[in-house]
Amino acid sequence: MQSSAEEKSSTLKAVSQRVPLWRDVVVIKWVTQLALLAVVVSSLWFLAGQAGDNLQARNINTGFDFLERPPDIQLSEGIDTSPATGGRALWVGMVNTLRMAVVGIIFATFLGVIVGLARLSNNWLIKRLAGIWIETLRNVPLLVQMIFYFAVLTALPRVSLDSGPINGWFHVSNKGISMPRVFISDGFYQWITVVGVGCIAAYFIRKQRLRKQDLTGQDTHAISWSFFTVCTFAIIGIFVHPIFGFIGEIFAGLATLFENIPTSIIKILLSVILIFFATRWIRNFFASRRSATGHLSLIDDDIFRMVFVGTGALIAIIVVVSWTGISSWILNSGRDLFHMLEAKFEVDGAARPFDAMKPDIVKPGKFANYGTSGLTMTPGFAAVFFGVVFYTSAFVAEIIRGGILAVPKGQIEAANAVGLSRGQSLRHIVLPQAIRIILPPMGNQYLNLTKNTSLAIAVGYSDIVQVGQTVYNQTGKSLPVMAIWMLFYLTCSLTISVIVNYYNVRMKIVER
Amino acid sequence: MTENETASSIRGDRDLANAQDIIVCEGVSKWFGDFQALNNVSATIKEQEVVVVLGPSGSGKSTWIRCINRLEQHQEGRIMVDGVELSNDLRNIEKVRSEVGMVFQMFNLFPHLTVRDNISLAPIWVRKKPRAEAEEQASSLLERVGIPEQADKFPGQLSGGQQQRVAIARALAMEPKIMLFDEPTSALDPEMIKEVLDVMKELALSGMTMMVVTHEMGFAKEVADKIMFMEGGQIVEIGTPEHFFTNPTEERTKLFLSQIL
Amino acid sequence: MNLKKSSSPNQIKTPSSIEPPNSQLPPKVAALSSTEWLKANLFSNTFNSILTILSTAAILLIIRGLLSFIFNPLRQWSATATNMRLLMTQAYPEHQYARIWVSLGFLLFLTGVSLAFWRAARSVLISQVGKRLLAIGAFILLVTLLAPFSDRATIIWLAIGVFIAGTGFLLKSAQEDKTISSMTLLSGTFLLAILSLWVIPYGHHSYISTRTPKILAEPGTVAMTTKLPWTIMLAVTICSYFLGSLIRDKIDESKGKALLSMTWLISPLFLLFLVLRDPDFDTGHLFSTDIPIFLFFSIVGSLLLLWLTNPDIGEKGRVISTAVLFVGFATFLFQMLMIVRILTLVLAFFALAAPTFSGQKPARIRYTKVWIGTMVILCWLITAINTPSTAKVPGDFFIGGFAITLMIFFFTMVLAFPLGVLLALARTSKFPIFRMVSTTFIEFIRGVPLITILIFFSVMVPLFLPDGMDLTEIAAVTIAFIIFEAAYLAENVRGGLQSVTRGQHEAAEAVGMTNAQKTFFIVLPQALRVAIPPMVGQIIATFKETGLLAIIGIFDFLYIARSVIPGQTEYMGSTRENLLFVSLVYLVICFAMSKASQRVEKRVGLGER
């Protein structure tokens, strides 16, 4: 047997070594991939070149200088309605988008949970009502809804000086909805520092209580304890917060530090971090491919991954080193941030953390409008807000319902069998499992909601898209503005999906 | 000795000494990341031989036979099937795949196709047979595995044993020279094992070259020409059934046999 | 097991396809003791009682508010009614309106035949119908009593309500096992609706008789112009249904279904570019350029494909088809007719797929026939699109309103689906660069809102095109839609692909299939079946997203309702009325689509698993 095998293999050896290139699967695999890459890259290159030519032919400048120049823009609302630069205008738009997204997510979740639970209610009328709510709202396009709400709001009676606030609390007119405002006052930052200290204290207290509970087996009310700790600190903070003014000094120091660091140090720091992560990744990769006997087995995909990571890191380092703009941007924004924080803490003494004001009506020119003291939802804001909240609530409700129904009946029966009460089984058995099912689609809905706020352009709410469109209509810089849009939304999407993934991973570990 | 007799009675007197080598493995090694699944495996299988591969789970049996029709790629050493070496050569892979049939533990029938289509799909599209001919062949193969009446059902409507027999028919439809069986009865209820083993025995009698990974010792004793025992990715012992079951040489084989018998 | 047994005697009596609205209660019990039902479902405990009372009050208030909004004398519903033509087709010329009816008639004909072929009819219990009618009648009565109608209108509506409720009551007590086909019900409903066109002069009129004492109908309004066509449409549909059920039994059903599906796919293209647009063919150009190009490609392509489908061709075939692919890409670098570029690329893909479909003579000839068929359709369409239209209308495009919404929706779905499948295959492929490119693309598109992509395409596309190439805004926007939806569909398909087990891949490989064969015959059929429910969801979402066309100023349904009609002097401030109509149209279509998809899911058996 041995000899015959040898014979066979010796005849084999002569023919086997040469595999023609066009028949080698590994060669085919990589040639196909590189060909695709070449087609993609060259068509992008071609289109970009075409765009460059066309832009030049039409004398359109694509620089980002408009960010620094004063625009001629009035925004309908935001932290700054007459921004000094184009960049500032876009910043206001981003803040408006984020504000809408955050408020929308909170309210849509709240409303959606209520509707979803109503859909599961054993009251026939409530169940049906929730069903109608869901089916109607999710089957009418969000844009149509928004425009309709806008049309309804703007058709309301006009506001005038003598149509004074109803009891000074709440007012609705064609200029929107105005209500009392609670706002952050000068002492807020010192106060929130105190609360932060309280949170840390509560964390330790909770840990200690839990340890005691584990040891003695008695319920030590850990949650209540920590809650009361935070409350105590919050109340004390109202009186003692001025003493935290010194934190401003720390921020001032940090700002000076950032002002004096040379960009080269940042460059080196960034490069070192990149090199560290790249080498660590490659080292781990090798370790995962080396067998106990020390044999290293790498297939073609492994080599590609190493080359990819290595080249990526190299390119990143080259960009960081050669483009000083990045380092100085980091330094500048750090400096600005700390200066801002310093200013927040500088306010002294008797300032309160919060203040509240009632709505008012003013008449600066020909037309009356709401003044700044109340919290006013402009018709645009209200239309987008009701639009995204109602629309998303329908989807959230379905997710909640599905999640709760997806928990197997056996689980509740098992909980009853081991003697848990209804509340305990809900808290310890049903909810943890339902949340695991609910969370990923909820993250998706939050993403959708954030993206849907961009429809604000149809009702004139100054979100990033609307502001961007105004800016490029004024300056003709459509390409850079669109690049900023895409970057902004990609960052938002990425952030939300990172958060959701983090929770998903954590949930999974908890499950095991 | 009685087992020896049954074996010879089933297999008849065939002169395997002069048969051609059909599968040759030489120093085959394979790693999954940092785990070595095959360690320098060398063996030869002759035409019309029935080889049963035994061994504890995780010993590399399945990996080895999956390397033989290149569902897995070996990283070192050489595998030659019917004179064709398995390498990155596309033409060789295609040739080997269409000459080696395989039956899986989990049947892996195509659930969206009827039994007849399951069997005739590959002959039509790979062997390029006319449809009528392929379907006729499917019917006769179903006859051969004993379930001609199930042709128009979907796999989900069949029992496990029937599904596995359809899987055998599907592999036979390609008219392979070699059949590989990867634990064909492990996912079956005990009462269904026999019907599958009967089909396999019939196949062995018809002179098919077979390589079988299984835990069915009865089948190994009765049908096998050769038994290979693997552990830790290595072939520990090769021998005839009577040698293997009555008088194993290696300590590890003895331990294995004492655990399972 | 127990459950099934107890329900089985019930199922023998009642056809299994019926789903009673509240399945926890058998109808008999409900009929016997309505007080008990009320107690169990509305007043089971104090909390529920309070909720019931509160929500009843809320419902009454809401209905009253809605009614007083809808029937307010200030509402201008005539704005919607008299502008119906504008809403549907924008400024499509009136004397060519027959074309629209012909197109619609053809689609309805297809619908009728398809309904018969896919056996969409099911039997409905008459008592069930009676219950529905009773509920509808009661609702009409409630609304009539709450609404601010004039005396006469109230009496008419009360009479209608009583009639419906009475019919329902009579039918309700019909025998348990008496059933009626859902198709009969459906056509009956439509018949009533169309009959009302003959009786009631819809159009410029008001429901409020105190304000306009007489019901006025102006010539040229809805009822006058559409009653005859709609009657014909209904007749066509019903006839085609019977025709369909006749043919169904005569021919091979699966082949008939395949033919119907193909017709569904192709007919909108032909209707749009040939019937509605009525291209003004330049025969000289046709004979000098288009037909020679077609002949050249069909002959050369057929020869090439006949050769490539030879099973013994081996790698040589791969090399040749790769070369054709390169030629296809290279055509974009030179000045050339677009039709040549497109056909070369299509030929290259046919050549690449040839080894998969190779075989004996019949198989080879079949493949070549498919190629020639594709060529005919492609050349015909390209020629039709490039020929000027005789349907002359002001503005960019010859049609608008709801028609353009539907058109863009259709093109998006038809073209986004294959692109989505390709992206999904690339994202799950074994080739890392394919995965990277596809993942980057999908995640980028999914990370940004649709409106930014639409604005990008409508504003920037002219900048990216080489000289001499031109793309209308509609085309650019459709491409944007296609790209966007493809990324989402790709994720749905990917879910399906991941559900196909490794064993399936291995089994296909073990019987010697190539990657293309494995994907086409084994993996995709299974994956797509799993991906149907999310894909239908995505289709509905796409339909809703067509409203975004209004933002970039295309004269679609929403834009006309929001901006065009309120701009007419006689209908200032009628935005809300129009928007409510638009909402209703979207609501009905989306709701119907999601209900239909749920039924299909049940039939395919996806709900089980």
Short mmCIF file of N, CA, C and O in Angstrom, two decimals, chain A residues 65-116:
data_model
loop_
_atom_site.label_atom_id
_atom_site.label_comp_id
_atom_site.label_asym_id
_atom_site.label_seq_id
_atom_site.Cartn_x
_atom_site.Cartn_y
_atom_site.Cartn_z
N ASP A 65 -15.37 77.99 2.22
CA ASP A 65 -15.17 79.31 2.82
C ASP A 65 -16.48 79.96 3.26
O ASP A 65 -16.48 80.82 4.12
N PHE A 66 -17.61 79.53 2.67
CA PHE A 66 -18.88 80.15 3.05
C PHE A 66 -19.22 79.93 4.52
O PHE A 66 -20.01 80.66 5.10
N LEU A 67 -18.56 78.91 5.11
CA LEU A 67 -18.81 78.65 6.52
C LEU A 67 -18.37 79.81 7.39
O LEU A 67 -18.89 80.02 8.47
N GLU A 68 -17.37 80.55 6.90
CA GLU A 68 -16.79 81.65 7.70
C GLU A 68 -17.43 82.98 7.35
O GLU A 68 -17.26 83.95 8.07
N ARG A 69 -18.08 83.04 6.18
CA ARG A 69 -18.59 84.33 5.72
C ARG A 69 -19.97 84.62 6.26
O ARG A 69 -20.75 83.71 6.51
N PRO A 70 -20.30 85.92 6.42
CA PRO A 70 -21.64 86.24 6.90
C PRO A 70 -22.69 85.92 5.83
O PRO A 70 -22.55 86.32 4.69
N PRO A 71 -23.69 85.18 6.15
CA PRO A 71 -24.76 84.93 5.20
C PRO A 71 -25.85 85.98 5.35
O PRO A 71 -25.82 86.76 6.30
N ASP A 72 -26.77 85.97 4.45
CA ASP A 72 -27.87 86.91 4.54
C ASP A 72 -29.14 86.12 4.85
O ASP A 72 -30.02 85.99 4.03
N ILE A 73 -29.15 85.53 6.04
CA ILE A 73 -30.21 84.57 6.35
C ILE A 73 -30.91 84.94 7.64
O ILE A 73 -30.28 85.33 8.62
N GLN A 74 -32.22 84.83 7.62
CA GLN A 74 -32.99 84.91 8.85
C GLN A 74 -33.63 83.54 9.06
O GLN A 74 -34.28 83.02 8.16
N LEU A 75 -33.40 82.95 10.22
CA LEU A 75 -34.01 81.65 10.48
C LEU A 75 -35.30 81.84 11.26
O LEU A 75 -35.43 82.80 12.03
N SER A 76 -36.25 80.94 11.06
CA SER A 76 -37.54 81.12 11.73
C SER A 76 -37.42 80.83 13.22
O SER A 76 -38.14 81.39 14.01
N GLU A 77 -36.53 79.94 13.59
CA GLU A 77 -36.35 79.68 15.02
C GLU A 77 -35.03 78.98 15.27
O GLU A 77 -34.35 78.57 14.33
N GLY A 78 -34.69 78.87 16.55
CA GLY A 78 -33.43 78.22 16.88
C GLY A 78 -32.69 79.01 17.92
O GLY A 78 -33.18 80.04 18.40
N ILE A 79 -31.47 78.55 18.26
CA ILE A 79 -30.72 79.23 19.31
C ILE A 79 -30.22 80.58 18.83
O ILE A 79 -29.79 81.40 19.62
N ASP A 80 -30.27 80.84 17.54
CA ASP A 80 -29.72 82.07 17.01
C ASP A 80 -30.42 82.34 15.68
O ASP A 80 -30.15 81.67 14.69
N THR A 81 -31.38 83.28 15.67
CA THR A 81 -32.19 83.41 14.46
C THR A 81 -31.54 84.25 13.38
O THR A 81 -31.97 84.20 12.23
N SER A 82 -30.52 85.04 13.74
CA SER A 82 -29.80 85.73 12.66
C SER A 82 -28.31 85.42 12.79
O SER A 82 -27.55 86.20 13.34
N PRO A 83 -27.90 84.24 12.33
CA PRO A 83 -26.53 83.78 12.54
C PRO A 83 -25.50 84.65 11.83
O PRO A 83 -25.79 85.23 10.77
N ALA A 84 -24.32 84.70 12.44
CA ALA A 84 -23.29 85.59 11.92
C ALA A 84 -22.56 84.99 10.72
O ALA A 84 -22.11 85.72 9.85
N THR A 85 -22.44 83.68 10.68
CA THR A 85 -21.73 83.06 9.56
C THR A 85 -22.56 81.90 9.02
O THR A 85 -23.50 81.44 9.66
N GLY A 86 -22.15 81.44 7.83
CA GLY A 86 -22.84 80.29 7.24
C GLY A 86 -22.71 79.07 8.12
O GLY A 86 -23.66 78.31 8.29
N GLY A 87 -21.51 78.90 8.69
CA GLY A 87 -21.29 77.76 9.57
C GLY A 87 -22.20 77.82 10.78
O GLY A 87 -22.81 76.81 11.17
N ARG A 88 -22.35 79.00 11.33
CA ARG A 88 -23.22 79.18 12.48
C ARG A 88 -24.67 78.82 12.11
O ARG A 88 -25.38 78.18 12.87
N ALA A 89 -25.08 79.24 10.92
CA ALA A 89 -26.44 78.95 10.46
C ALA A 89 -26.66 77.45 10.41
O ALA A 89 -27.67 76.93 10.92
N LEU A 90 -25.69 76.74 9.81
CA LEU A 90 -25.84 75.28 9.74
C LEU A 90 -25.85 74.66 11.13
O LEU A 90 -26.58 73.71 11.40
N TRP A 91 -25.03 75.23 12.01
CA TRP A 91 -24.99 74.74 13.39
C TRP A 91 -26.36 74.88 14.04
O TRP A 91 -26.85 73.95 14.70
N VAL A 92 -26.98 76.04 13.82
CA VAL A 92 -28.33 76.24 14.38
C VAL A 92 -29.28 75.18 13.82
O VAL A 92 -30.09 74.59 14.55
N GLY A 93 -29.16 74.93 12.52
CA GLY A 93 -30.00 73.90 11.91
C GLY A 93 -29.79 72.54 12.55
O GLY A 93 -30.75 71.83 12.85
N MET A 94 -28.51 72.18 12.79
CA MET A 94 -28.23 70.89 13.42
C MET A 94 -28.86 70.82 14.80
O MET A 94 -29.47 69.80 15.16
N VAL A 95 -28.69 71.91 15.56
CA VAL A 95 -29.26 71.90 16.91
C VAL A 95 -30.77 71.71 16.83
O VAL A 95 -31.36 70.94 17.59
N ASN A 96 -31.40 72.41 15.87
CA ASN A 96 -32.85 72.26 15.73
C ASN A 96 -33.23 70.83 15.40
O ASN A 96 -34.19 70.28 15.95
N THR A 97 -32.47 70.21 14.48
CA THR A 97 -32.76 68.81 14.13
C THR A 97 -32.64 67.92 15.36
O THR A 97 -33.52 67.11 15.65
N LEU A 98 -31.53 68.09 16.08
CA LEU A 98 -31.30 67.23 17.24
C LEU A 98 -32.37 67.45 18.29
O LEU A 98 -32.85 66.51 18.92
N ARG A 99 -32.74 68.74 18.48
CA ARG A 99 -33.76 69.03 19.47
C ARG A 99 -35.06 68.30 19.12
O ARG A 99 -35.67 67.64 19.95
N MET A 100 -35.42 68.41 17.82
CA MET A 100 -36.64 67.73 17.38
C MET A 100 -36.52 66.22 17.58
O MET A 100 -37.45 65.57 18.05
N ALA A 101 -35.34 65.68 17.23
CA ALA A 101 -35.17 64.23 17.32
C ALA A 101 -35.31 63.77 18.78
O ALA A 101 -36.04 62.82 19.06
N VAL A 102 -34.63 64.48 19.69
CA VAL A 102 -34.65 64.04 21.09
C VAL A 102 -36.06 64.15 21.66
O VAL A 102 -36.60 63.19 22.23
N VAL A 103 -36.68 65.32 21.47
CA VAL A 103 -38.03 65.50 22.00
C VAL A 103 -38.97 64.48 21.37
O VAL A 103 -39.79 63.84 22.04
N GLY A 104 -38.83 64.30 20.05
CA GLY A 104 -39.69 63.35 19.35
C GLY A 104 -39.53 61.95 19.87
O GLY A 104 -40.53 61.25 20.10
N ILE A 105 -38.28 61.52 20.07
CA ILE A 105 -38.05 60.15 20.55
C ILE A 105 -38.71 59.94 21.90
O ILE A 105 -39.39 58.95 22.14
N ILE A 106 -38.54 60.94 22.80
CA ILE A 106 -39.12 60.78 24.13
C ILE A 106 -40.64 60.65 24.04
O ILE A 106 -41.24 59.70 24.56
N PHE A 107 -41.27 61.58 23.33
CA PHE A 107 -42.73 61.58 23.31
C PHE A 107 -43.27 60.39 22.52
O PHE A 107 -44.29 59.82 22.88
N ALA A 108 -42.59 60.05 21.41
CA ALA A 108 -43.09 58.93 20.61
C ALA A 108 -43.02 57.64 21.41
O ALA A 108 -43.93 56.81 21.36
N THR A 109 -41.94 57.45 22.19
CA THR A 109 -41.83 56.26 23.01
C THR A 109 -42.97 56.21 24.01
O THR A 109 -43.66 55.19 24.16
N PHE A 110 -43.16 57.34 24.68
CA PHE A 110 -44.18 57.43 25.72
C PHE A 110 -45.56 57.09 25.14
O PHE A 110 -46.25 56.18 25.60
N LEU A 111 -45.92 57.80 24.06
CA LEU A 111 -47.22 57.60 23.45
C LEU A 111 -47.34 56.19 22.89
O LEU A 111 -48.38 55.52 23.05
N GLY A 112 -46.26 55.72 22.26
CA GLY A 112 -46.29 54.39 21.65
C GLY A 112 -46.51 53.31 22.69
O GLY A 112 -47.28 52.37 22.46
N VAL A 113 -45.85 53.45 23.85
CA VAL A 113 -46.03 52.43 24.90
C VAL A 113 -47.48 52.42 25.36
O VAL A 113 -48.09 51.35 25.50
N ILE A 114 -48.04 53.61 25.54
CA ILE A 114 -49.45 53.67 25.99
C ILE A 114 -50.36 53.02 24.96
O ILE A 114 -51.20 52.17 25.28
N VAL A 115 -50.17 53.38 23.68
CA VAL A 115 -51.06 52.82 22.64
C VAL A 115 -50.85 51.31 22.54
O VAL A 115 -51.82 50.55 22.40
N GLY A 116 -49.59 50.88 22.64
CA GLY A 116 -49.30 49.45 22.54
C GLY A 116 -49.96 48.67 23.67
O GLY A 116 -50.54 47.60 23.45
#
